[in-house]
Coordinates of C-alpha atoms and ligand atoms in Angstrom, one line a residue:
Chain A
M18 CA 10.2 66.8 38.6
T19 CA 7.5 64.6 40.2
I20 CA 4.7 63.2 38.2
E21 CA 2.2 65.4 40.1
E22 CA 4.2 68.5 39.0
L23 CA 4.1 67.1 35.4
I24 CA 0.3 66.7 35.6
D25 CA 0.1 70.3 36.8
N26 CA 2.3 71.5 34.0
F27 CA 0.3 69.7 31.5
A28 CA -2.9 71.4 32.6
F29 CA -1.4 74.7 31.3
L30 CA -0.7 73.4 27.8
D31 CA -3.1 74.4 25.1
G32 CA -3.9 71.8 22.4
W33 CA -1.9 68.8 21.2
E34 CA 0.7 71.1 19.5
E35 CA 1.9 72.5 22.8
K36 CA 1.7 69.1 24.4
Y37 CA 3.9 67.4 21.8
S38 CA 6.4 70.2 21.9
Y39 CA 6.6 69.8 25.7
I40 CA 7.0 66.0 25.4
I41 CA 9.8 66.4 22.9
E42 CA 11.5 68.8 25.3
L43 CA 11.1 66.2 28.1
G44 CA 12.8 63.7 25.8
S45 CA 15.7 65.9 25.1
Q46 CA 16.4 66.2 28.8
L47 CA 16.3 62.4 29.4
E48 CA 19.3 61.0 31.2
S49 CA 21.4 59.3 28.5
L50 CA 21.6 55.6 28.1
D51 CA 25.0 53.9 28.4
E52 CA 26.2 53.1 24.9
S53 CA 26.6 49.5 25.8
Y54 CA 22.9 49.2 26.4
R55 CA 21.9 50.4 22.9
T56 CA 21.9 46.8 21.7
E57 CA 19.4 44.2 20.6
E58 CA 19.6 42.6 24.0
W59 CA 18.2 45.6 25.8
K60 CA 15.7 46.5 23.1
V61 CA 12.0 46.5 24.0
R62 CA 9.7 44.9 21.5
G63 CA 7.7 47.4 19.4
C64 CA 7.5 47.6 15.7
Q65 CA 7.6 51.2 14.7
S66 CA 10.4 52.7 16.6
Q67 CA 13.4 51.4 18.6
V68 CA 13.2 51.6 22.3
W69 CA 15.9 50.5 24.9
L70 CA 15.6 50.1 28.6
E71 CA 18.4 49.8 31.1
P72 CA 17.6 48.7 34.7
Q73 CA 20.0 49.3 37.6
I74 CA 19.3 48.1 41.1
K75 CA 20.4 50.5 43.8
N76 CA 19.5 49.9 47.5
G77 CA 16.5 47.7 46.7
K78 CA 15.1 50.2 44.2
I79 CA 15.3 50.1 40.4
H80 CA 16.7 53.0 38.6
F81 CA 15.7 52.9 34.9
K82 CA 17.3 54.6 31.9
G83 CA 15.7 54.6 28.5
D84 CA 16.0 55.8 25.0
S85 CA 14.4 55.7 21.6
D86 CA 15.3 56.8 18.1
A87 CA 12.0 58.7 17.9
F88 CA 11.7 62.0 19.7
I89 CA 8.1 61.9 20.8
V90 CA 8.5 58.3 21.9
K91 CA 11.6 59.4 23.9
G92 CA 9.6 62.1 25.6
L93 CA 6.9 59.6 26.5
I94 CA 9.7 57.4 27.9
A95 CA 10.7 60.3 30.1
I96 CA 7.2 60.3 31.5
V97 CA 7.2 56.6 32.0
L98 CA 10.5 56.7 33.9
M99 CA 9.3 59.7 35.9
I100 CA 6.6 57.4 37.1
Y101 CA 8.6 54.2 37.6
S102 CA 12.2 55.0 38.2
D103 CA 13.8 54.7 41.7
K104 CA 10.9 52.8 43.1
S105 CA 10.8 49.4 44.9
A106 CA 9.3 46.4 43.3
Q107 CA 6.3 46.7 45.6
E108 CA 5.8 50.4 44.7
I109 CA 6.1 49.6 41.0
K110 CA 3.4 47.0 41.4
E111 CA 1.0 49.4 42.9
I112 CA 1.3 52.1 40.3
E113 CA -1.8 52.7 38.1
V114 CA 0.0 53.9 35.0
E115 CA -3.1 54.0 32.8
E116 CA -4.7 56.4 35.2
I117 CA -1.7 58.7 35.1
F118 CA -1.6 58.7 31.4
A119 CA -5.3 59.4 31.3
K120 CA -4.7 62.4 33.5
L121 CA -2.1 63.6 31.0
G122 CA -4.5 63.0 28.1
L123 CA -2.0 60.5 26.6
Q124 CA -3.9 57.3 27.2
E125 CA -3.8 56.4 23.5
H126 CA 0.0 56.0 23.7
L127 CA -0.2 53.2 26.2
S128 CA -2.5 51.1 24.1
P129 CA -1.1 47.7 23.1
S130 CA -2.3 48.3 19.5
R131 CA -0.2 51.4 19.1
R132 CA 2.9 49.2 18.9
N133 CA 5.2 52.1 19.7
G134 CA 7.1 50.2 22.3
L135 CA 5.8 52.2 25.2
F136 CA 3.3 49.5 26.2
S137 CA 6.0 46.9 26.0
M138 CA 8.3 49.1 28.0
V139 CA 5.8 49.2 30.9
E140 CA 5.4 45.4 30.7
K141 CA 9.2 45.1 30.8
I142 CA 9.5 47.3 33.8
K143 CA 6.9 45.2 35.6
E144 CA 8.8 42.1 34.7
Y145 CA 12.0 43.5 36.2
A146 CA 10.1 44.4 39.3
D147 CA 8.7 40.9 39.6
A148 CA 12.1 39.3 39.1
L149 CA 13.5 41.5 41.9
K150 CA 11.1 40.2 44.5
Chain B
M21 CA -16.0 60.9 -16.6
Y22 CA -14.5 59.7 -13.3
D23 CA -16.0 61.9 -10.6
V24 CA -13.9 61.1 -7.6
Y25 CA -15.9 63.4 -5.3
K26 CA -19.1 61.6 -6.2
I27 CA -17.4 58.2 -5.8
R28 CA -16.2 59.1 -2.3
R29 CA -19.8 59.3 -1.2
D30 CA -20.0 55.5 -1.7
F31 CA -17.6 55.1 1.1
P32 CA -19.3 56.1 4.4
I33 CA -16.1 56.1 6.5
L34 CA -14.5 58.8 4.3
S35 CA -16.9 61.4 5.5
L36 CA -16.0 60.9 9.2
T37 CA -13.8 63.3 11.0
I38 CA -10.6 62.2 12.8
N39 CA -9.5 64.3 15.7
G40 CA -11.9 66.9 14.5
K41 CA -10.3 67.0 11.0
P42 CA -11.5 65.5 7.7
N43 CA -10.5 61.9 7.3
V44 CA -7.5 61.9 5.0
F45 CA -7.0 58.2 4.6
L46 CA -3.7 57.4 2.9
D47 CA -3.2 53.8 4.0
S48 CA -5.2 51.9 1.4
A49 CA -2.3 49.7 0.6
A50 CA -2.6 48.2 4.1
S51 CA -6.3 47.8 3.7
A52 CA -8.8 49.7 1.7
Q53 CA -12.1 51.2 2.8
K54 CA -15.4 49.5 1.7
P55 CA -18.2 50.9 -0.4
S56 CA -21.7 50.9 1.1
K57 CA -22.8 48.3 -1.4
V58 CA -20.4 45.7 0.1
I59 CA -21.4 46.5 3.7
E60 CA -25.1 46.5 2.8
T61 CA -25.0 43.3 0.8
M62 CA -23.4 41.4 3.7
H63 CA -25.8 43.0 6.2
H64 CA -28.8 42.1 4.0
L65 CA -27.7 38.5 3.6
Y66 CA -27.2 38.0 7.3
M67 CA -30.7 39.4 7.9
N68 CA -32.4 37.5 5.2
E69 CA -30.6 34.7 3.5
Y70 CA -28.0 33.2 5.8
A71 CA -27.3 29.4 5.9
N72 CA -24.3 27.2 5.3
V73 CA -23.2 26.6 1.7
H74 CA -23.0 23.3 -0.2
R75 CA -25.1 21.6 2.5
G76 CA -28.8 21.5 2.8
S77 CA -31.3 21.1 0.0
Y78 CA -33.5 23.8 1.4
Y79 CA -34.3 27.3 0.3
L80 CA -31.9 29.3 2.3
S81 CA -28.9 27.1 1.7
E82 CA -29.6 27.0 -2.0
Q83 CA -29.8 30.8 -2.1
I84 CA -26.6 31.4 -0.2
T85 CA -24.7 28.7 -2.2
S86 CA -25.7 30.3 -5.4
A87 CA -24.6 33.7 -4.1
Y88 CA -21.3 32.2 -3.0
E89 CA -20.7 30.5 -6.3
E90 CA -21.7 33.7 -8.1
A91 CA -18.9 35.5 -6.3
R92 CA -16.5 32.9 -7.5
S93 CA -17.7 33.4 -11.0
R94 CA -17.3 37.2 -10.7
I95 CA -13.7 36.7 -9.7
H96 CA -13.2 34.3 -12.6
Q97 CA -14.4 37.1 -14.9
F98 CA -12.4 39.8 -13.1
L99 CA -9.2 37.9 -13.6
N100 CA -10.3 36.4 -17.0
T101 CA -9.5 32.9 -15.9
K102 CA -10.4 30.0 -18.2
S103 CA -12.9 28.6 -15.7
D104 CA -14.3 29.3 -12.3
K105 CA -12.8 26.0 -11.1
E106 CA -9.5 27.9 -11.1
I107 CA -10.6 30.2 -8.3
V108 CA -9.8 28.9 -4.8
F109 CA -11.1 30.9 -1.8
V110 CA -8.5 31.4 0.9
R111 CA -8.3 33.7 3.9
N112 CA -5.9 36.1 2.3
A113 CA -2.9 36.3 0.0
T114 CA -0.6 35.0 2.8
E115 CA -2.7 31.8 3.0
G116 CA -2.7 31.5 -0.8
I117 CA 1.1 31.5 -0.9
N118 CA 1.4 29.2 2.0
L119 CA -1.0 26.8 0.3
V120 CA 1.1 26.7 -2.8
A121 CA 4.3 26.2 -0.8
A122 CA 2.8 23.4 1.3
T123 CA 1.1 21.5 -1.5
W124 CA 2.7 22.1 -4.8
G125 CA 6.0 22.9 -3.2
K126 CA 6.2 19.8 -1.1
K127 CA 5.1 17.5 -3.9
F128 CA 7.2 18.9 -6.7
L129 CA 10.3 20.4 -5.2
K130 CA 13.4 18.5 -4.1
A131 CA 16.9 19.3 -2.8
G132 CA 18.8 21.3 -5.3
D133 CA 15.8 22.9 -6.9
E134 CA 15.5 26.7 -6.8
V135 CA 12.8 29.1 -6.0
L136 CA 13.4 32.7 -7.3
I137 CA 11.9 35.8 -5.8
S138 CA 12.8 39.5 -5.9
E139 CA 14.4 41.7 -3.2
A140 CA 11.1 43.6 -2.8
E141 CA 8.9 40.9 -1.5
H142 CA 6.4 41.2 1.4
H143 CA 7.2 38.7 4.2
A144 CA 4.2 36.7 2.9
N145 CA 6.2 35.9 -0.3
L146 CA 9.5 35.4 1.5
V147 CA 9.1 33.5 4.7
P148 CA 7.1 30.6 3.3
W149 CA 9.9 29.9 0.9
Q150 CA 12.5 30.2 3.6
M151 CA 10.6 27.6 5.6
L152 CA 10.3 25.3 2.5
R153 CA 14.1 25.8 1.9
D154 CA 14.9 24.6 5.4
E155 CA 12.5 21.7 5.2
L156 CA 13.3 20.4 1.7
G157 CA 16.9 21.6 1.1
I158 CA 15.9 23.7 -1.9
T159 CA 17.7 26.9 -2.7
L160 CA 16.0 30.3 -2.4
K161 CA 17.4 32.8 -4.9
I162 CA 16.7 36.5 -4.6
F163 CA 17.3 38.9 -7.5
K164 CA 18.4 42.5 -7.0
I165 CA 16.6 45.6 -7.9
S166 CA 18.2 49.0 -8.3
D167 CA 18.8 51.6 -5.6
E168 CA 15.9 53.6 -7.1
G169 CA 13.7 50.6 -6.8
E170 CA 13.8 49.8 -10.5
Y171 CA 13.3 46.3 -11.9
L172 CA 16.6 45.1 -13.5
E173 CA 16.0 42.5 -16.1
E174 CA 19.7 41.4 -16.2
E175 CA 19.6 40.7 -12.5
Y176 CA 16.5 38.5 -13.0
L177 CA 17.9 36.6 -15.9
K178 CA 21.2 36.1 -14.1
L179 CA 19.5 34.0 -11.5
L180 CA 16.9 32.3 -13.7
S181 CA 18.1 28.9 -14.9
E182 CA 16.8 25.4 -15.6
K183 CA 17.3 24.8 -11.8
T184 CA 14.6 27.3 -11.2
K185 CA 11.3 25.5 -10.6
L186 CA 9.2 28.5 -9.4
V187 CA 9.5 32.2 -9.8
A188 CA 7.3 34.0 -7.2
V189 CA 7.2 37.8 -7.4
T190 CA 5.1 40.7 -6.4
G191 CA 3.3 42.4 -9.3
M192 CA 3.7 45.7 -7.5
S193 CA 5.8 46.4 -4.4
N194 CA 3.9 47.5 -1.3
V195 CA 7.0 49.6 -0.2
L196 CA 8.4 51.0 -3.4
G197 CA 5.4 51.0 -5.7
T198 CA 7.5 49.4 -8.4
V199 CA 5.4 47.6 -11.0
F200 CA 7.2 44.5 -12.3
P201 CA 6.8 43.4 -16.0
I202 CA 5.2 40.2 -14.9
K203 CA 4.0 39.1 -18.4
K204 CA 7.5 39.1 -19.8
M205 CA 9.0 37.7 -16.6
A206 CA 6.5 34.8 -16.8
E207 CA 7.4 34.1 -20.4
Q208 CA 11.1 34.0 -19.5
A209 CA 10.4 31.7 -16.5
H210 CA 8.4 29.3 -18.7
Q211 CA 11.3 29.2 -21.2
N212 CA 13.4 27.8 -18.4
G213 CA 10.7 25.4 -17.4
A214 CA 9.7 27.2 -14.2
L215 CA 6.2 28.0 -13.0
F216 CA 5.3 31.6 -12.2
L217 CA 3.4 32.9 -9.2
V218 CA 2.3 36.5 -9.0
D219 CA 1.6 38.2 -5.6
A220 CA -1.1 40.5 -6.9
C221 CA -2.0 42.1 -3.6
Q222 CA -1.2 45.6 -4.7
Y223 CA -1.1 45.0 -8.5
A224 CA -4.7 43.8 -8.8
V225 CA -6.0 46.8 -6.9
H226 CA -4.5 49.3 -9.4
Q227 CA -4.7 47.8 -12.8
K228 CA -6.5 45.3 -14.9
V229 CA -5.4 41.7 -14.5
D230 CA -5.8 39.1 -17.3
V231 CA -4.3 35.9 -16.1
Q232 CA -4.6 34.3 -19.6
D233 CA -2.7 37.2 -21.1
L234 CA -0.1 37.2 -18.3
D235 CA 0.1 33.4 -18.6
C236 CA 1.0 33.1 -14.9
D237 CA 0.5 29.7 -13.2
F238 CA -0.6 31.1 -9.8
L239 CA -1.8 34.5 -8.7
V240 CA -2.9 35.5 -5.2
F241 CA -4.6 38.6 -3.8
S242 CA -6.4 39.7 -0.6
G243 CA -10.0 40.8 -0.7
H244 CA -9.6 43.5 2.0
K245 CA -7.2 45.5 -0.2
L246 CA -9.6 45.3 -3.1
Y247 CA -12.4 47.2 -1.3
G248 CA -13.8 43.9 0.0
P249 CA -14.0 42.5 3.5
S250 CA -11.2 41.0 5.4
G251 CA -11.0 37.3 5.9
I252 CA -11.2 36.4 2.2
G253 CA -8.5 36.1 -0.4
V254 CA -8.1 34.4 -3.7
L255 CA -5.6 31.8 -5.1
Y256 CA -5.8 31.5 -8.8
G257 CA -4.1 28.4 -10.3
K258 CA -4.2 27.0 -13.8
Y259 CA -6.6 24.0 -13.6
N260 CA -4.1 21.3 -14.5
V261 CA -1.6 22.7 -12.0
L262 CA -4.3 22.8 -9.2
D263 CA -5.4 19.3 -10.2
S264 CA -1.9 18.0 -9.7
M265 CA -1.7 19.3 -6.2
P266 CA -2.6 17.4 -3.0
P267 CA -5.1 18.9 -0.5
Y268 CA -3.9 21.6 1.9
Q269 CA -6.2 20.8 4.9
F270 CA -8.5 18.0 5.6
G271 CA -12.1 17.8 6.7
G272 CA -15.6 18.5 5.3
D273 CA -16.3 19.8 1.8
M274 CA -12.9 18.9 0.4
V275 CA -13.6 15.1 0.2
D276 CA -15.4 13.0 -2.3
T277 CA -16.2 9.8 -0.5
V278 CA -15.2 8.9 3.0
T279 CA -15.1 5.6 4.9
Y280 CA -13.6 4.8 8.3
E281 CA -10.5 3.6 6.5
K282 CA -9.9 6.3 3.9
A283 CA -11.1 9.2 1.9
T284 CA -10.9 10.3 -1.7
F285 CA -10.7 14.0 -2.4
N286 CA -12.8 16.4 -4.3
E287 CA -11.6 18.2 -7.4
P288 CA -10.3 21.8 -7.5
P289 CA -11.3 24.3 -6.2
F290 CA -13.2 22.4 -3.5
R291 CA -10.2 20.2 -2.7
F292 CA -8.5 23.2 -1.2
E293 CA -11.5 24.6 0.7
A294 CA -11.8 22.4 3.8
G295 CA -14.5 23.2 6.2
T296 CA -17.1 26.0 6.2
P297 CA -15.6 28.8 4.2
A298 CA -15.8 32.6 4.8
I299 CA -19.2 32.7 3.1
M300 CA -20.2 36.3 3.6
Q301 CA -16.7 37.6 3.0
A302 CA -16.6 35.8 -0.3
I303 CA -19.9 37.3 -1.3
G304 CA -18.8 40.7 -0.1
L305 CA -15.7 40.4 -2.2
G306 CA -17.8 39.5 -5.2
E307 CA -19.8 42.7 -4.5
A308 CA -16.7 44.8 -4.3
I309 CA -15.5 43.5 -7.6
K310 CA -18.9 44.3 -9.1
Y311 CA -18.5 47.8 -7.7
I312 CA -15.0 48.4 -9.1
S313 CA -16.0 46.9 -12.4
S314 CA -18.8 49.4 -12.6
L315 CA -16.2 52.2 -12.3
S316 CA -14.0 50.3 -14.7
M317 CA -10.4 49.3 -13.8
E318 CA -9.1 51.4 -16.7
N319 CA -10.7 54.6 -15.2
I320 CA -9.4 53.8 -11.8
F321 CA -5.9 53.2 -13.2
K322 CA -6.0 56.6 -15.1
H323 CA -7.2 58.4 -12.0
E324 CA -4.5 56.9 -9.8
Q325 CA -1.8 57.5 -12.3
E326 CA -2.6 61.2 -12.5
L327 CA -2.7 61.4 -8.8
T328 CA 0.6 59.5 -8.5
T329 CA 2.3 62.1 -10.7
Y330 CA 0.7 64.9 -8.6
T331 CA 1.8 63.2 -5.4
T332 CA 5.4 62.7 -6.6
N333 CA 5.6 66.4 -7.5
A334 CA 4.0 67.6 -4.3
L335 CA 6.2 65.5 -2.0
S336 CA 9.3 66.4 -4.0
E337 CA 8.8 70.0 -3.1
I338 CA 9.2 69.3 0.6
K339 CA 12.7 70.1 1.8
G340 CA 14.5 67.1 3.2
L341 CA 11.9 64.6 2.0
K342 CA 13.1 61.7 0.0
I343 CA 10.8 59.3 -1.8
I344 CA 12.1 55.7 -1.5
G345 CA 11.2 54.0 -4.7
Q346 CA 11.3 56.0 -7.9
A347 CA 10.8 53.4 -10.6
K348 CA 9.5 54.8 -13.9
D349 CA 6.7 52.3 -13.8
K350 CA 5.2 52.8 -10.4
G351 CA 1.8 52.8 -8.7
G352 CA 0.4 55.0 -5.9
V353 CA 2.6 53.9 -3.0
F354 CA 4.9 56.5 -1.5
S355 CA 7.4 55.4 1.1
F356 CA 9.4 58.4 2.3
N357 CA 11.8 59.6 4.8
V358 CA 12.0 63.2 6.1
E359 CA 15.4 64.3 7.2
G360 CA 15.8 64.8 11.0
M361 CA 12.4 63.2 11.7
H362 CA 11.6 59.7 12.8
P363 CA 8.7 58.2 10.8
Q364 CA 6.9 57.4 14.1
D365 CA 7.1 61.0 15.2
L366 CA 5.8 62.1 11.9
A367 CA 2.9 59.7 12.0
F368 CA 1.9 60.9 15.5
I369 CA 1.6 64.4 14.2
L370 CA -0.1 63.5 11.0
D371 CA -2.6 61.5 13.0
K372 CA -3.5 64.6 15.0
E373 CA -4.1 66.3 11.7
G374 CA -6.5 63.6 10.6
V375 CA -4.0 62.1 8.1
S376 CA -3.6 58.3 8.3
V377 CA -0.3 56.9 7.0
R378 CA 1.6 53.8 7.9
T379 CA 5.0 53.7 9.5
G380 CA 7.5 50.9 10.1
H381 CA 8.8 48.2 7.9
H382 CA 5.5 47.4 6.2
C383 CA 6.0 43.7 6.6
A384 CA 8.8 43.9 4.1
Q385 CA 11.7 44.4 6.5
P386 CA 14.5 43.3 4.2
I387 CA 13.7 45.7 1.4
V388 CA 13.3 48.6 3.9
N389 CA 16.7 47.7 5.3
R390 CA 18.2 47.2 1.8
M391 CA 17.1 50.8 0.9
G392 CA 19.0 51.9 4.0
Y393 CA 16.3 52.4 6.6
E394 CA 14.9 50.9 9.7
S395 CA 11.5 52.4 9.3
L396 CA 9.7 54.5 6.7
A397 CA 6.5 56.4 6.5
R398 CA 4.2 55.4 3.7
A399 CA 1.2 57.1 2.0
S400 CA -0.8 55.0 -0.4
L401 CA -3.6 55.9 -2.8
G402 CA -6.9 54.3 -3.4
L403 CA -9.6 54.8 -6.1
Y404 CA -11.2 57.4 -3.8
S405 CA -8.0 59.4 -3.1
T406 CA -7.9 63.1 -4.2
K407 CA -5.5 66.0 -4.7
E408 CA -7.0 67.4 -1.5
D409 CA -5.8 64.4 0.4
I410 CA -2.3 65.0 -0.9
D411 CA -2.5 68.7 -0.2
A412 CA -3.5 67.8 3.4
L413 CA -0.7 65.4 3.7
V414 CA 1.9 67.9 2.5
A415 CA 0.5 70.6 4.8
A416 CA 0.7 68.1 7.8
I417 CA 4.3 67.1 6.9
R418 CA 5.3 70.8 6.8
K419 CA 3.6 71.3 10.2
A420 CA 5.4 68.3 11.6
Q421 CA 8.7 69.7 10.4
K422 CA 8.3 72.7 12.7
F423 CA 8.4 70.5 15.7
F424 CA 11.9 69.1 15.1
Ligands
PLP29 C1 2.5 42.9 -1.8 C2 1.8 42.2 -0.7 N1 1.9 40.9 -0.5 C3 1.3 40.3 0.4 C4 0.5 40.9 1.4 C5 -0.1 40.2 2.5 O1 -1.5 40.4 2.5 P1 -2.4 39.7 3.6 O2 -1.9 40.2 4.9 O3 -3.8 40.2 3.3 O4 -2.3 38.2 3.4 C6 0.5 42.3 1.3 C7 -0.2 43.1 2.3 O5 0.3 44.0 2.9 C8 1.1 43.0 0.2 O6 1.1 44.3 0.1

């Protein structure tokens, strides 16, 4: 699914209940993380739930896998990866993630004060992209 | 008669709606809401009487200095200290404990001495002692509590010895709600020649504190949990103990006479209050204490105890929910886990229902881990909490369960 398709799908959802159910479903379909990456080293800082991120470089693009022990967070990770995965460093740099999250009505989840790890995950993705250049 | 519905009207924020739902605020243990009286007093003073304290001999400065010192005096009465010279204003409880570690600790502790704390301490009453241990080569001892969160006297006594120079414990755990028998513990500490510090952050919010009766040597709390503003806290110390301690920070107000070569220091409490203090916050705290005293701590205690029983029963009826911390003597703090649901997920859904709870390790990571968890949800009560709040919490948890 592309992020545009996701935004379209979101438009059909009624209320936060349907939205959250859908997000949880997205999380359950997330490509699974290699067990060896579920470690401290690959953990993203965030205080309320655990979040892991695994970057793989393929043909100049970065493929990301992610996971969390919380289901809603995991669904939100699925969205973040839909936005960022398999892009070049330059493409990653140009993405306006806040804008996309606003379109989905999920902007509050990207706020640094939420401390759910999602904000830190986006920061981390940008760091990987910077390091690649 | 304690009319909680009438009392709620004193707290403007409680009548707001959150996500279109009534504000069900169940995170008072992190920070409590403020009554209008506190907010209005601070506002009024900024508008009419503001100046620096202990400085000018002009009208405004005299007015504000007397309001500031009156706040100190209110705290002295609230804690029943021998004198208001035993009340040191600090930023929060964390600073109070750090102050004791940095001044009393560095002066009186040496390698081989022991500091004894419980397993249930907040980071604020754990990390400063770890740092002191690494710096001075003292030993940090930690006594165990039961799997239910119950205080175990034999565990405490096992580690208490003549090597113990300080016992520092929370009066009430911010994770488990356990209330520690601090009066008896202080007596036992003194029999071994140790001083006794109470972290009263939670304790002082829920029951009457009488430091002379408890006979503790130090006691700290934070204003913001006691319905006062943030940025102000209190360190109580017995006068002779405070007087034996060197200053914490250096600068204005804490000195007696200063020449280019040297300085002599003021007496307590001013010795420990370097620089311009949190003037408005101190006065705001005084006002908060006046407010809760008008309701009476006994009444607040009774109301919260009833509600604690109600909450325990209501939560226990939820399938798969486990309350972490089931001590017989416990206050209105409920950490819990719901089977199959991450606390973070739960909190997202509760938030949408207007219910504010805290999730995570509650700045007491070791005890959360020791109870077998990475993260817990926590609902906590304040003097304004109602059965309706708890009913809304229960309904929201049941709703969340349908998602997973
Ligand atoms: C038992 C206990 N001790 C210490 C603290 C630290 O308080 P503050 O952050 O206001 O210094 C808290 C606050 O969460 C607490 O609950």
